[in-house]
mmCIF file of C-alpha atoms and ligand atoms in Angstrom:
data_model
loop_
_atom_site.group_PDB
_atom_site.id
_atom_site.type_symbol
_atom_site.label_atom_id
_atom_site.label_comp_id
_atom_site.label_asym_id
_atom_site.label_seq_id
_atom_site.Cartn_x
_atom_site.Cartn_y
_atom_site.Cartn_z
ATOM 1 C CA MET M 1431 37.438 -11.004 -11.272
ATOM 2 C CA HIS M 1432 39.142 -13.568 -9.250
ATOM 3 C CA ILE M 1433 37.865 -16.986 -7.814
ATOM 4 C CA PHE M 1434 39.126 -18.258 -4.072
ATOM 5 C CA SER M 1435 39.698 -21.673 -4.558
ATOM 6 C CA LYS M 1436 40.412 -23.076 -1.817
ATOM 7 C CA SER M 1437 37.406 -24.791 0.099
ATOM 8 C CA PHE M 1438 36.481 -23.924 3.619
ATOM 9 C CA THR M 1439 35.168 -27.040 4.686
ATOM 10 C CA GLN M 1440 38.865 -28.530 4.110
ATOM 11 C CA GLN M 1441 39.801 -29.969 7.860
ATOM 12 C CA GLU M 1442 43.742 -30.345 8.249
ATOM 13 C CA PRO M 1443 44.882 -34.634 8.101
ATOM 14 C CA ILE M 1444 45.087 -36.283 10.672
ATOM 15 C CA PRO M 1445 48.457 -35.603 12.473
ATOM 16 C CA GLU M 1446 50.182 -39.090 11.451
ATOM 17 C CA ALA M 1447 51.014 -39.996 15.351
ATOM 18 C CA ALA M 1448 46.263 -39.838 15.002
ATOM 19 C CA ILE M 1449 46.406 -42.082 12.821
ATOM 20 C CA GLU M 1450 49.517 -44.410 14.122
ATOM 21 C CA ALA M 1451 47.937 -44.417 17.893
ATOM 22 C CA ALA M 1452 44.222 -45.087 15.840
ATOM 23 C CA VAL M 1453 45.614 -48.352 13.876
ATOM 24 C CA ALA M 1454 47.458 -49.150 17.225
ATOM 25 C CA VAL M 1455 43.659 -49.253 18.692
ATOM 26 C CA MET M 1456 42.423 -51.365 15.773
ATOM 27 C CA ARG M 1457 44.842 -53.686 15.763
ATOM 28 C CA SER M 1458 43.721 -53.975 19.498
ATOM 29 C CA GLY M 1459 40.408 -54.774 18.492
ATOM 30 C CA ARG M 1460 40.000 -53.199 22.221
ATOM 31 C CA LEU M 1461 37.393 -50.177 20.513
ATOM 32 C CA HIS M 1462 35.086 -50.037 22.844
ATOM 33 C CA ARG M 1463 36.572 -48.074 26.500
ATOM 34 C CA TYR M 1464 36.313 -50.455 29.039
ATOM 35 C CA ASN M 1465 37.750 -52.690 26.771
ATOM 36 C CA LEU M 1466 40.842 -53.322 28.410
ATOM 37 C CA ALA M 1467 44.433 -55.656 28.614
ATOM 38 C CA GLU M 1468 45.529 -56.138 31.994
ATOM 39 C CA GLY M 1469 47.105 -52.717 33.263
ATOM 40 C CA GLU M 1470 46.155 -51.236 30.704
ATOM 41 C CA ARG M 1471 45.147 -47.931 30.892
ATOM 42 C CA GLY M 1472 43.197 -47.117 27.332
ATOM 43 C CA GLU M 1473 42.561 -44.019 25.166
ATOM 44 C CA THR M 1474 40.035 -43.029 25.770
ATOM 45 C CA ALA M 1475 40.158 -42.309 30.551
ATOM 46 C CA LEU M 1476 43.633 -41.111 29.212
ATOM 47 C CA LEU M 1477 42.457 -38.480 26.759
ATOM 48 C CA GLU M 1478 40.321 -37.823 29.198
ATOM 49 C CA GLN M 1479 43.054 -37.168 31.849
ATOM 50 C CA GLU M 1480 44.864 -35.086 29.921
ATOM 51 C CA PHE M 1481 42.543 -32.694 28.751
ATOM 52 C CA ALA M 1482 41.043 -32.365 32.508
ATOM 53 C CA ASP M 1483 44.978 -31.172 33.169
ATOM 54 C CA SER M 1484 45.202 -28.672 29.973
ATOM 55 C CA LEU M 1485 42.146 -27.323 32.447
ATOM 56 C CA GLY M 1486 44.030 -27.525 35.176
ATOM 57 C CA VAL M 1487 40.407 -28.663 37.013
ATOM 58 C CA PRO M 1488 40.262 -32.761 38.645
ATOM 59 C CA TYR M 1489 37.535 -34.246 36.882
ATOM 60 C CA CYS M 1490 37.095 -34.669 32.824
ATOM 61 C CA LEU M 1491 33.978 -36.516 30.534
ATOM 62 C CA ALA M 1492 34.364 -37.801 27.348
ATOM 63 C CA CYS M 1493 31.880 -38.832 25.132
ATOM 64 C CA ALA M 1494 29.168 -39.009 22.014
ATOM 65 C CA SER M 1495 28.977 -34.927 21.145
ATOM 66 C CA GLY M 1496 29.186 -31.680 22.288
ATOM 67 C CA GLY M 1497 25.198 -31.588 22.155
ATOM 68 C CA TYR M 1498 25.081 -35.225 24.429
ATOM 69 C CA ALA M 1499 27.387 -33.493 26.499
ATOM 70 C CA MET M 1500 25.571 -30.954 27.235
ATOM 71 C CA GLN M 1501 22.385 -32.286 28.023
ATOM 72 C CA ILE M 1502 23.887 -34.794 30.010
ATOM 73 C CA ALA M 1503 26.014 -32.248 32.267
ATOM 74 C CA LEU M 1504 22.203 -30.216 32.393
ATOM 75 C CA ARG M 1505 21.042 -34.119 34.025
ATOM 76 C CA ALA M 1506 23.561 -33.682 35.906
ATOM 77 C CA ALA M 1507 23.079 -30.316 36.939
ATOM 78 C CA GLY M 1508 20.128 -31.633 38.454
ATOM 79 C CA LEU M 1509 18.002 -30.578 36.367
ATOM 80 C CA GLN M 1510 14.686 -32.407 36.395
ATOM 81 C CA PHE M 1511 11.950 -32.422 33.070
ATOM 82 C CA GLY M 1512 9.595 -28.950 32.891
ATOM 83 C CA ASP M 1513 12.379 -26.879 34.108
ATOM 84 C CA LYS M 1514 13.240 -23.371 32.569
ATOM 85 C CA VAL M 1515 16.623 -23.287 31.576
ATOM 86 C CA LEU M 1516 18.176 -19.684 30.379
ATOM 87 C CA CYS M 1517 20.163 -19.636 26.884
ATOM 88 C CA ASN M 1518 21.769 -16.604 24.947
ATOM 89 C CA ALA M 1519 19.223 -16.180 21.735
ATOM 90 C CA PHE M 1520 22.255 -15.721 19.230
ATOM 91 C CA THR M 1521 23.719 -19.472 19.465
ATOM 92 C CA LEU M 1522 22.433 -23.091 17.000
ATOM 93 C CA SER M 1523 20.575 -25.453 17.204
ATOM 94 C CA PRO M 1524 22.558 -28.202 19.291
ATOM 95 C CA VAL M 1525 21.800 -26.220 22.528
ATOM 96 C CA PRO M 1526 18.206 -25.533 22.296
ATOM 97 C CA GLY M 1527 18.048 -28.669 21.037
ATOM 98 C CA SER M 1528 20.362 -30.583 24.234
ATOM 99 C CA ILE M 1529 17.989 -28.487 26.320
ATOM 100 C CA HIS M 1530 15.003 -29.565 24.856
ATOM 101 C CA GLY M 1531 16.803 -33.228 25.271
ATOM 102 C CA ALA M 1532 17.543 -32.578 28.563
ATOM 103 C CA GLY M 1533 13.696 -33.059 29.197
ATOM 104 C CA GLY M 1534 14.186 -28.587 29.696
ATOM 105 C CA VAL M 1535 12.970 -25.625 28.234
ATOM 106 C CA PRO M 1536 14.869 -23.282 26.480
ATOM 107 C CA VAL M 1537 14.469 -19.284 28.022
ATOM 108 C CA LEU M 1538 16.361 -16.794 24.983
ATOM 109 C CA VAL M 1539 18.328 -14.068 26.575
ATOM 110 C CA ASP M 1540 19.446 -11.098 24.262
ATOM 111 C CA ILE M 1541 23.046 -10.474 23.430
ATOM 112 C CA GLN M 1542 24.710 -6.548 22.846
ATOM 113 C CA ASP M 1543 26.001 -5.069 20.138
ATOM 114 C CA ASP M 1544 29.536 -7.739 20.769
ATOM 115 C CA SER M 1545 26.871 -10.943 20.183
ATOM 116 C CA THR M 1546 28.066 -11.874 23.784
ATOM 117 C CA VAL M 1547 24.913 -11.856 26.300
ATOM 118 C CA ASP M 1548 23.431 -9.021 27.199
ATOM 119 C CA VAL M 1549 23.654 -9.622 31.807
ATOM 120 C CA ASP M 1550 20.995 -6.883 32.054
ATOM 121 C CA ASP M 1551 18.720 -9.539 29.472
ATOM 122 C CA LEU M 1552 20.277 -12.504 31.547
ATOM 123 C CA ARG M 1553 18.658 -11.128 35.046
ATOM 124 C CA ARG M 1554 15.170 -9.912 33.068
ATOM 125 C CA ALA M 1555 15.059 -13.538 31.989
ATOM 126 C CA ALA M 1556 16.240 -15.681 35.441
ATOM 127 C CA GLU M 1557 13.930 -13.232 37.282
ATOM 128 C CA GLU M 1558 10.455 -13.732 34.747
ATOM 129 C CA SER M 1559 10.909 -17.619 34.359
ATOM 130 C CA GLY M 1560 12.794 -18.342 37.409
ATOM 131 C CA ALA M 1561 15.216 -20.451 35.758
ATOM 132 C CA ARG M 1562 17.838 -22.337 37.896
ATOM 133 C CA PHE M 1563 20.035 -22.974 34.863
ATOM 134 C CA PHE M 1564 22.537 -20.786 31.842
ATOM 135 C CA LEU M 1565 23.607 -22.522 29.181
ATOM 136 C CA LEU M 1566 26.011 -20.211 28.137
ATOM 137 C CA SER M 1567 26.751 -20.596 24.955
ATOM 138 C CA HIS M 1568 30.945 -18.612 23.786
ATOM 139 C CA MET M 1569 29.409 -18.317 20.222
ATOM 140 C CA ARG M 1570 31.609 -18.733 17.531
ATOM 141 C CA GLY M 1571 34.208 -17.891 20.343
ATOM 142 C CA HIS M 1572 33.223 -14.212 21.308
ATOM 143 C CA ILE M 1573 33.108 -14.065 25.683
ATOM 144 C CA GLY M 1574 31.564 -12.234 27.613
ATOM 145 C CA ASP M 1575 32.876 -10.255 30.836
ATOM 146 C CA MET M 1576 33.068 -13.686 32.918
ATOM 147 C CA GLN M 1577 33.499 -11.925 36.242
ATOM 148 C CA ALA M 1578 29.636 -10.099 35.646
ATOM 149 C CA ILE M 1579 28.387 -12.909 34.083
ATOM 150 C CA VAL M 1580 28.995 -15.093 36.856
ATOM 151 C CA ALA M 1581 28.966 -12.781 40.049
ATOM 152 C CA ALA M 1582 25.553 -12.356 38.033
ATOM 153 C CA CYS M 1583 24.039 -16.313 38.497
ATOM 154 C CA ASN M 1584 26.204 -16.832 42.270
ATOM 155 C CA GLU M 1585 23.632 -13.342 42.890
ATOM 156 C CA LEU M 1586 20.213 -15.174 40.751
ATOM 157 C CA ASP M 1587 21.209 -19.017 41.860
ATOM 158 C CA ILE M 1588 21.637 -20.024 39.007
ATOM 159 C CA VAL M 1589 24.001 -23.015 38.422
ATOM 160 C CA LEU M 1590 26.134 -21.567 34.788
ATOM 161 C CA ILE M 1591 27.364 -24.471 31.927
ATOM 162 C CA GLU M 1592 29.520 -23.201 29.853
ATOM 163 C CA ASP M 1593 29.545 -24.252 26.140
ATOM 164 C CA CYS M 1594 32.743 -24.322 24.975
ATOM 165 C CA ALA M 1595 32.479 -25.566 21.105
ATOM 166 C CA HIS M 1596 34.337 -22.051 20.131
ATOM 167 C CA THR M 1597 36.379 -21.717 22.998
ATOM 168 C CA MET M 1598 38.362 -24.820 23.030
ATOM 169 C CA GLY M 1599 41.378 -23.529 23.527
ATOM 170 C CA ALA M 1600 40.634 -20.071 24.981
ATOM 171 C CA SER M 1601 40.493 -17.671 27.801
ATOM 172 C CA TRP M 1602 39.658 -14.543 29.649
ATOM 173 C CA LYS M 1603 42.054 -12.846 32.140
ATOM 174 C CA GLY M 1604 43.915 -16.202 31.686
ATOM 175 C CA GLN M 1605 41.740 -18.565 32.992
ATOM 176 C CA PRO M 1606 40.399 -21.535 30.863
ATOM 177 C CA SER M 1607 36.813 -20.800 29.192
ATOM 178 C CA GLY M 1608 34.950 -23.980 30.432
ATOM 179 C CA THR M 1609 36.062 -23.980 33.928
ATOM 180 C CA PHE M 1610 33.933 -20.114 35.213
ATOM 181 C CA GLY M 1611 30.667 -22.293 35.552
ATOM 182 C CA LYS M 1612 30.146 -26.025 37.001
ATOM 183 C CA ILE M 1613 30.602 -27.351 33.870
ATOM 184 C CA GLY M 1614 32.393 -26.171 30.734
ATOM 185 C CA CYS M 1615 31.204 -28.538 27.270
ATOM 186 C CA PHE M 1616 33.464 -28.645 24.917
ATOM 187 C CA SER M 1617 33.153 -30.674 21.082
ATOM 188 C CA THR M 1618 35.255 -32.028 18.792
ATOM 189 C CA GLN M 1619 33.407 -32.609 15.849
ATOM 190 C CA THR M 1620 35.231 -32.201 12.299
ATOM 191 C CA TYR M 1621 34.221 -28.471 12.350
ATOM 192 C CA LYS M 1622 35.585 -27.174 16.406
ATOM 193 C CA HIS M 1623 39.121 -27.327 17.604
ATOM 194 C CA LEU M 1624 40.087 -31.263 17.370
ATOM 195 C CA ASN M 1625 39.140 -33.963 14.793
ATOM 196 C CA SER M 1626 37.837 -36.589 15.789
ATOM 197 C CA GLY M 1627 34.780 -36.898 13.800
ATOM 198 C CA GLU M 1628 32.405 -36.662 16.247
ATOM 199 C CA GLY M 1629 32.887 -36.070 19.914
ATOM 200 C CA GLY M 1630 31.974 -34.887 23.186
ATOM 201 C CA LEU M 1631 34.476 -33.469 26.782
ATOM 202 C CA LEU M 1632 32.267 -32.378 29.271
ATOM 203 C CA THR M 1633 34.708 -31.415 32.617
ATOM 204 C CA THR M 1634 33.539 -29.918 35.728
ATOM 205 C CA ASP M 1635 36.091 -29.804 39.869
ATOM 206 C CA ASP M 1636 32.771 -30.768 41.224
ATOM 207 C CA PRO M 1637 32.624 -35.119 42.100
ATOM 208 C CA GLU M 1638 28.686 -35.481 42.933
ATOM 209 C CA ILE M 1639 28.392 -34.335 39.626
ATOM 210 C CA MET M 1640 31.398 -35.505 38.137
ATOM 211 C CA ARG M 1641 30.277 -39.256 38.997
ATOM 212 C CA ARG M 1642 25.970 -38.297 38.352
ATOM 213 C CA ALA M 1643 27.518 -37.393 34.263
ATOM 214 C CA VAL M 1644 30.015 -40.758 34.330
ATOM 215 C CA ILE M 1645 26.865 -43.056 34.991
ATOM 216 C CA LEU M 1646 24.693 -41.039 33.106
ATOM 217 C CA SER M 1647 27.505 -41.450 30.395
ATOM 218 C CA GLY M 1648 26.584 -45.679 30.035
ATOM 219 C CA SER M 1649 29.318 -46.675 32.740
ATOM 220 C CA TYR M 1650 27.574 -49.556 33.795
ATOM 221 C CA MET M 1651 29.173 -50.214 37.442
ATOM 222 C CA LEU M 1652 32.787 -49.886 35.682
ATOM 223 C CA TYR M 1653 33.702 -46.355 36.562
ATOM 224 C CA ASP M 1654 36.730 -47.805 38.476
ATOM 225 C CA ARG M 1655 38.241 -47.311 34.290
ATOM 226 C CA HIS M 1656 38.220 -43.811 35.228
ATOM 227 C CA LEU M 1657 41.261 -41.248 35.987
ATOM 228 C CA ALA M 1658 39.665 -38.630 35.831
ATOM 229 C CA ALA M 1659 36.936 -38.619 37.439
ATOM 230 C CA PRO M 1660 36.081 -38.872 41.404
ATOM 231 C CA GLY M 1661 37.485 -42.664 43.428
ATOM 232 C CA ALA M 1662 35.025 -45.587 42.574
ATOM 233 C CA ASP M 1663 34.132 -46.148 46.647
ATOM 234 C CA SER M 1664 32.471 -42.763 46.020
ATOM 235 C CA PHE M 1665 29.740 -43.889 43.760
ATOM 236 C CA GLY M 1666 27.311 -45.083 46.229
ATOM 237 C CA ASP M 1667 23.835 -44.945 45.362
ATOM 238 C CA VAL M 1668 24.747 -42.409 43.065
ATOM 239 C CA ARG M 1669 25.111 -45.710 40.368
ATOM 240 C CA LEU M 1670 21.545 -46.622 41.585
ATOM 241 C CA GLN M 1671 19.984 -43.218 41.120
ATOM 242 C CA THR M 1672 21.036 -42.635 38.083
ATOM 243 C CA PRO M 1673 19.862 -44.402 34.422
ATOM 244 C CA ASN M 1674 22.794 -45.045 31.598
ATOM 245 C CA CYS M 1675 21.950 -42.771 28.694
ATOM 246 C CA SER M 1676 24.353 -44.172 26.810
ATOM 247 C CA GLY M 1677 26.653 -42.217 24.850
ATOM 248 C CA ARG M 1678 29.871 -42.670 25.836
ATOM 249 C CA MET M 1679 32.646 -42.181 23.592
ATOM 250 C CA ASP M 1680 35.203 -44.994 22.071
ATOM 251 C CA ASN M 1681 39.208 -45.467 22.315
ATOM 252 C CA LEU M 1682 39.754 -44.680 18.169
ATOM 253 C CA ARG M 1683 38.642 -41.061 18.864
ATOM 254 C CA ALA M 1684 40.235 -40.369 21.947
ATOM 255 C CA ALA M 1685 42.983 -42.606 19.868
ATOM 256 C CA VAL M 1686 43.048 -39.395 17.271
ATOM 257 C CA LEU M 1687 42.609 -36.551 19.523
ATOM 258 C CA ARG M 1688 45.581 -37.132 21.455
ATOM 259 C CA PRO M 1689 47.899 -35.825 19.911
ATOM 260 C CA GLN M 1690 45.680 -33.541 18.313
ATOM 261 C CA LEU M 1691 44.831 -31.848 22.536
ATOM 262 C CA ALA M 1692 49.398 -31.388 22.241
ATOM 263 C CA GLU M 1693 48.897 -29.524 19.350
ATOM 264 C CA MET M 1694 46.773 -26.881 20.701
ATOM 265 C CA PRO M 1695 48.518 -24.228 21.682
ATOM 266 C CA ASP M 1696 50.024 -24.653 17.986
ATOM 267 C CA ARG M 1697 46.717 -24.188 16.309
ATOM 268 C CA ARG M 1698 45.947 -21.610 18.602
ATOM 269 C CA GLU M 1699 48.578 -19.599 17.009
ATOM 270 C CA ARG M 1700 48.589 -20.197 13.558
ATOM 271 C CA TRP M 1701 44.561 -19.505 13.563
ATOM 272 C CA ASN M 1702 44.207 -16.824 15.442
ATOM 273 C CA ARG M 1703 47.970 -15.816 13.011
ATOM 274 C CA LEU M 1704 45.096 -15.538 10.039
ATOM 275 C CA TYR M 1705 42.446 -14.168 12.030
ATOM 276 C CA ARG M 1706 43.985 -10.933 12.540
ATOM 277 C CA VAL M 1707 45.465 -11.054 8.540
ATOM 278 C CA LEU M 1708 41.806 -10.837 8.324
ATOM 279 C CA GLU M 1709 40.571 -8.729 10.375
ATOM 280 C CA GLU M 1710 43.354 -6.449 9.393
ATOM 281 C CA GLY M 1711 41.813 -6.999 5.623
ATOM 282 C CA PHE M 1712 37.826 -5.867 6.798
ATOM 283 C CA GLY M 1713 38.971 -3.030 8.772
ATOM 284 C CA GLN M 1714 40.001 -1.216 5.398
ATOM 285 C CA GLU M 1715 36.129 -0.767 4.823
ATOM 286 C CA LYS M 1716 34.495 1.852 6.428
ATOM 287 C CA SER M 1717 31.352 -0.052 5.856
ATOM 288 C CA VAL M 1718 32.597 -3.691 7.951
ATOM 289 C CA VAL M 1719 31.850 -3.622 11.841
ATOM 290 C CA LEU M 1720 34.303 -5.751 13.310
ATOM 291 C CA ILE M 1721 33.075 -7.759 17.015
ATOM 292 C CA PRO M 1722 36.061 -6.303 19.459
ATOM 293 C CA ARG M 1723 38.225 -8.453 21.080
ATOM 294 C CA PRO M 1724 38.769 -7.199 23.468
ATOM 295 C CA PRO M 1725 42.397 -7.776 26.265
ATOM 296 C CA GLU M 1726 40.950 -9.957 28.638
ATOM 297 C CA GLU M 1727 39.970 -12.267 25.717
ATOM 298 C CA GLY M 1728 42.498 -15.574 25.188
ATOM 299 C CA PHE M 1729 40.694 -15.911 21.704
ATOM 300 C CA VAL M 1730 40.691 -18.842 19.311
ATOM 301 C CA GLY M 1731 40.138 -17.366 15.872
ATOM 302 C CA SER M 1732 38.612 -20.415 14.210
ATOM 303 C CA SER M 1733 36.618 -18.054 12.809
ATOM 304 C CA ILE M 1734 35.082 -14.500 12.138
ATOM 305 C CA GLN M 1735 32.697 -12.039 12.705
ATOM 306 C CA PHE M 1736 31.549 -8.588 11.195
ATOM 307 C CA ARG M 1737 28.682 -6.296 11.201
ATOM 308 C CA LEU M 1738 27.303 -4.531 7.732
ATOM 309 C CA PRO M 1739 24.078 -1.869 9.920
ATOM 310 C CA GLU M 1740 24.153 0.816 7.679
ATOM 311 C CA LEU M 1741 23.125 -1.583 4.285
ATOM 312 C CA SER M 1742 19.973 -2.574 3.741
ATOM 313 C CA ARG M 1743 18.800 -6.428 2.606
ATOM 314 C CA GLU M 1744 19.259 -5.677 -0.584
ATOM 315 C CA ARG M 1745 22.514 -4.709 -0.712
ATOM 316 C CA ILE M 1746 23.440 -6.888 1.755
ATOM 317 C CA ALA M 1747 21.986 -9.962 -0.054
ATOM 318 C CA ALA M 1748 23.821 -8.861 -3.597
ATOM 319 C CA PHE M 1749 26.744 -8.634 -1.333
ATOM 320 C CA ILE M 1750 26.182 -12.127 -0.326
ATOM 321 C CA ALA M 1751 25.127 -13.231 -3.885
ATOM 322 C CA GLY M 1752 28.900 -11.707 -4.822
ATOM 323 C CA CYS M 1753 30.996 -12.735 -1.802
ATOM 324 C CA GLU M 1754 29.391 -16.602 -3.776
ATOM 325 C CA ARG M 1755 30.528 -16.269 -7.135
ATOM 326 C CA ARG M 1756 34.332 -15.734 -5.666
ATOM 327 C CA SER M 1757 33.157 -18.999 -4.373
ATOM 328 C CA ILE M 1758 33.661 -17.577 -0.760
ATOM 329 C CA PRO M 1759 30.626 -19.275 1.164
ATOM 330 C CA LEU M 1760 30.241 -15.982 3.983
ATOM 331 C CA LYS M 1761 27.486 -17.064 6.010
ATOM 332 C CA TRP M 1762 24.169 -14.397 6.411
ATOM 333 C CA TYR M 1763 22.120 -14.639 10.225
ATOM 334 C CA GLY M 1764 19.484 -12.197 8.743
ATOM 335 C CA GLN M 1765 18.240 -14.995 6.058
ATOM 336 C CA HIS M 1766 14.759 -15.599 6.586
ATOM 337 C CA GLU M 1767 15.787 -19.581 5.524
ATOM 338 C CA PRO M 1768 17.418 -21.881 7.831
ATOM 339 C CA GLU M 1769 20.581 -22.208 5.757
ATOM 340 C CA ASP M 1770 23.536 -24.701 6.096
ATOM 341 C CA TYR M 1771 24.352 -23.928 10.118
ATOM 342 C CA THR M 1772 22.673 -21.499 11.087
ATOM 343 C CA SER M 1773 19.181 -21.261 11.613
ATOM 344 C CA ARG M 1774 18.988 -18.874 14.212
ATOM 345 C CA TYR M 1775 16.171 -18.532 17.146
ATOM 346 C CA ASP M 1776 13.606 -17.151 15.272
ATOM 347 C CA SER M 1777 13.479 -20.771 12.912
ATOM 348 C CA TRP M 1778 12.954 -23.339 15.913
ATOM 349 C CA ARG M 1779 9.742 -23.187 15.939
ATOM 350 C CA TYR M 1780 9.590 -26.069 18.321
ATOM 351 C CA LEU M 1781 10.133 -23.416 21.484
ATOM 352 C CA GLY M 1782 7.017 -22.377 21.010
ATOM 353 C CA ASN M 1783 6.241 -18.470 22.133
ATOM 354 C CA THR M 1784 10.121 -17.622 22.947
ATOM 355 C CA ARG M 1785 11.104 -13.890 24.884
ATOM 356 C CA SER M 1786 11.690 -11.163 22.944
ATOM 357 C CA VAL M 1787 14.900 -10.246 22.009
ATOM 358 C CA PRO M 1788 14.861 -7.203 20.002
ATOM 359 C CA ASN M 1789 18.659 -6.173 20.202
ATOM 360 C CA THR M 1790 19.764 -10.291 18.537
ATOM 361 C CA GLU M 1791 16.599 -9.081 16.950
ATOM 362 C CA LYS M 1792 19.233 -5.550 14.593
ATOM 363 C CA MET M 1793 22.074 -7.439 15.397
ATOM 364 C CA LEU M 1794 21.453 -11.111 12.747
ATOM 365 C CA ALA M 1795 20.145 -8.781 10.768
ATOM 366 C CA THR M 1796 23.272 -7.420 9.360
ATOM 367 C CA LEU M 1797 26.262 -10.216 11.168
ATOM 368 C CA CYS M 1798 28.216 -12.144 8.494
ATOM 369 C CA ASP M 1799 30.764 -15.283 9.567
ATOM 370 C CA LEU M 1800 33.538 -16.815 7.690
ATOM 371 C CA ARG M 1801 35.052 -20.300 8.265
ATOM 372 C CA ILE M 1802 38.687 -20.244 9.066
ATOM 373 C CA PRO M 1803 40.211 -23.532 7.807
ATOM 374 C CA LEU M 1804 43.714 -24.168 8.737
ATOM 375 C CA THR M 1805 44.483 -25.628 5.386
ATOM 376 C CA PHE M 1806 44.650 -21.650 4.336
ATOM 377 C CA ASP M 1807 47.449 -20.076 5.124
ATOM 378 C CA GLU M 1808 47.693 -16.050 5.549
ATOM 379 C CA GLU M 1809 48.206 -15.423 1.774
ATOM 380 C CA ASP M 1810 44.776 -17.069 1.273
ATOM 381 C CA CYS M 1811 43.321 -14.807 3.814
ATOM 382 C CA ARG M 1812 44.625 -11.925 2.455
ATOM 383 C CA ALA M 1813 43.033 -12.622 -1.262
ATOM 384 C CA ILE M 1814 39.612 -13.630 0.906
ATOM 385 C CA ALA M 1815 39.799 -10.302 2.484
ATOM 386 C CA ARG M 1816 40.365 -8.016 -0.652
ATOM 387 C CA LEU M 1817 37.522 -11.227 -2.306
ATOM 388 C CA ILE M 1818 35.066 -9.991 -0.061
ATOM 389 C CA ILE M 1819 35.637 -6.328 0.265
ATOM 390 C CA GLU M 1820 35.510 -6.287 -4.123
ATOM 391 C CA ALA M 1821 31.749 -7.804 -3.858
ATOM 392 C CA LEU M 1822 31.292 -4.888 -0.637
ATOM 393 C CA GLN M 1823 31.466 -2.379 -2.938
ATOM 394 C CA GLU M 1824 30.706 -3.385 -6.440
ATOM 395 C CA SER M 1825 26.948 -4.324 -4.962
ATOM 396 C CA GLU M 1826 27.062 -0.781 -4.380
HETATM 397 C C1 PLP H 3305 29.124 -28.088 17.494
HETATM 398 C C2 PLP H 3305 27.781 -27.366 18.122
HETATM 399 C C3 PLP H 3305 27.728 -27.435 19.488
HETATM 400 C C4 PLP H 3305 26.998 -29.216 18.650
HETATM 401 O O1 PLP H 3305 28.023 -29.523 19.612
HETATM 402 P P1 PLP H 3305 28.322 -31.621 18.178
HETATM 403 O O2 PLP H 3305 29.773 -32.098 18.809
HETATM 404 O O3 PLP H 3305 28.189 -31.367 17.084
HETATM 405 O O4 PLP H 3305 26.933 -31.466 18.930
HETATM 406 C C5 PLP H 3305 27.174 -27.184 20.411
HETATM 407 N N1 PLP H 3305 26.755 -26.177 20.612
HETATM 408 C C6 PLP H 3305 27.498 -25.343 20.047
HETATM 409 C C7 PLP H 3305 27.483 -23.579 19.117
HETATM 410 C C8 PLP H 3305 28.099 -25.813 18.803
HETATM 411 O O5 PLP H 3305 28.930 -24.535 17.651
#
């Protein structure tokens, strides 16, 4: 039996230019984002400016993590303690966690077979709950029909916030993911598209939301040191009425990120080449149902998902075990106990009673997920596809 030899959790090294920039920050001693020499703009403010430019939006705030960006996004959008917040039932645990952390109450919305949000159920959930916010995860990089989602939110008077942890660099009909809602939230955690260990980015074109987000992130009265925020003279009462919920990014992480941001278009291309090799390999097997990639979607294939709708639980469990024996850590969302990053909505017990989401239940029962690190090449992906198909046939 062949065994795959590379690690699915090994990322590429940090680019040399980023290492040099990080060393320069350390030599300066000025790691805090507001600790600037005369005339210096600082790595964090420059990262914000560059990220805002890459999306074509005026404002960007760098902060401690993607989950933190979502928390302050909700608060900056006007969430009050106890307010309901819609979120797709298929997401990762930091999403309901950030709603909870911001004082909101998550309301689950069902998904379709293509893993994106079910807009009809979004309408039902909004009407039943009276929620005024929707934190939409583009889960595993699959983007729903953004025209339909935005239209429903506008009609229902819902503030749309996008969780773009898996869609940095992605687009829908040419428009960057994160620019459809009022706010876009991104993560620069090691397993996402840029790697600073931990980190988050929030973007918006709304000056009032941005002023609140800047103060919330812990700017003290130093908001004039931002380059992608509204003018300092516009902060008026906001600076006194907004709590400081300390969660800034520092210059060291921003220095590590800036050269990586410039590589994003190239990374996207490399990821998609690997994705297409896996997709083609899995497509050989009739029982494997891939998630469609509509032409409107400019995706970044940093992970791949497929369903096995005709297979029993026992058969899927045997298949996953066969993948493990080949050193392929295929994740299965149908597992009853949460494992690694695949916890599912029914393991978030603190939510209490939730709406029923039958299609999510059905989908997750047979959904498999595989990370695609850029340390793999096309030959690795061909080998992975072969080994996975072998494990599938063996489990028969
Ligand atoms: C990683 C992730 C987050 C949170 O990002 P952190 O930077 O780890 O806080 C949020 N949503 C999704 C879908 C994620 O995968």
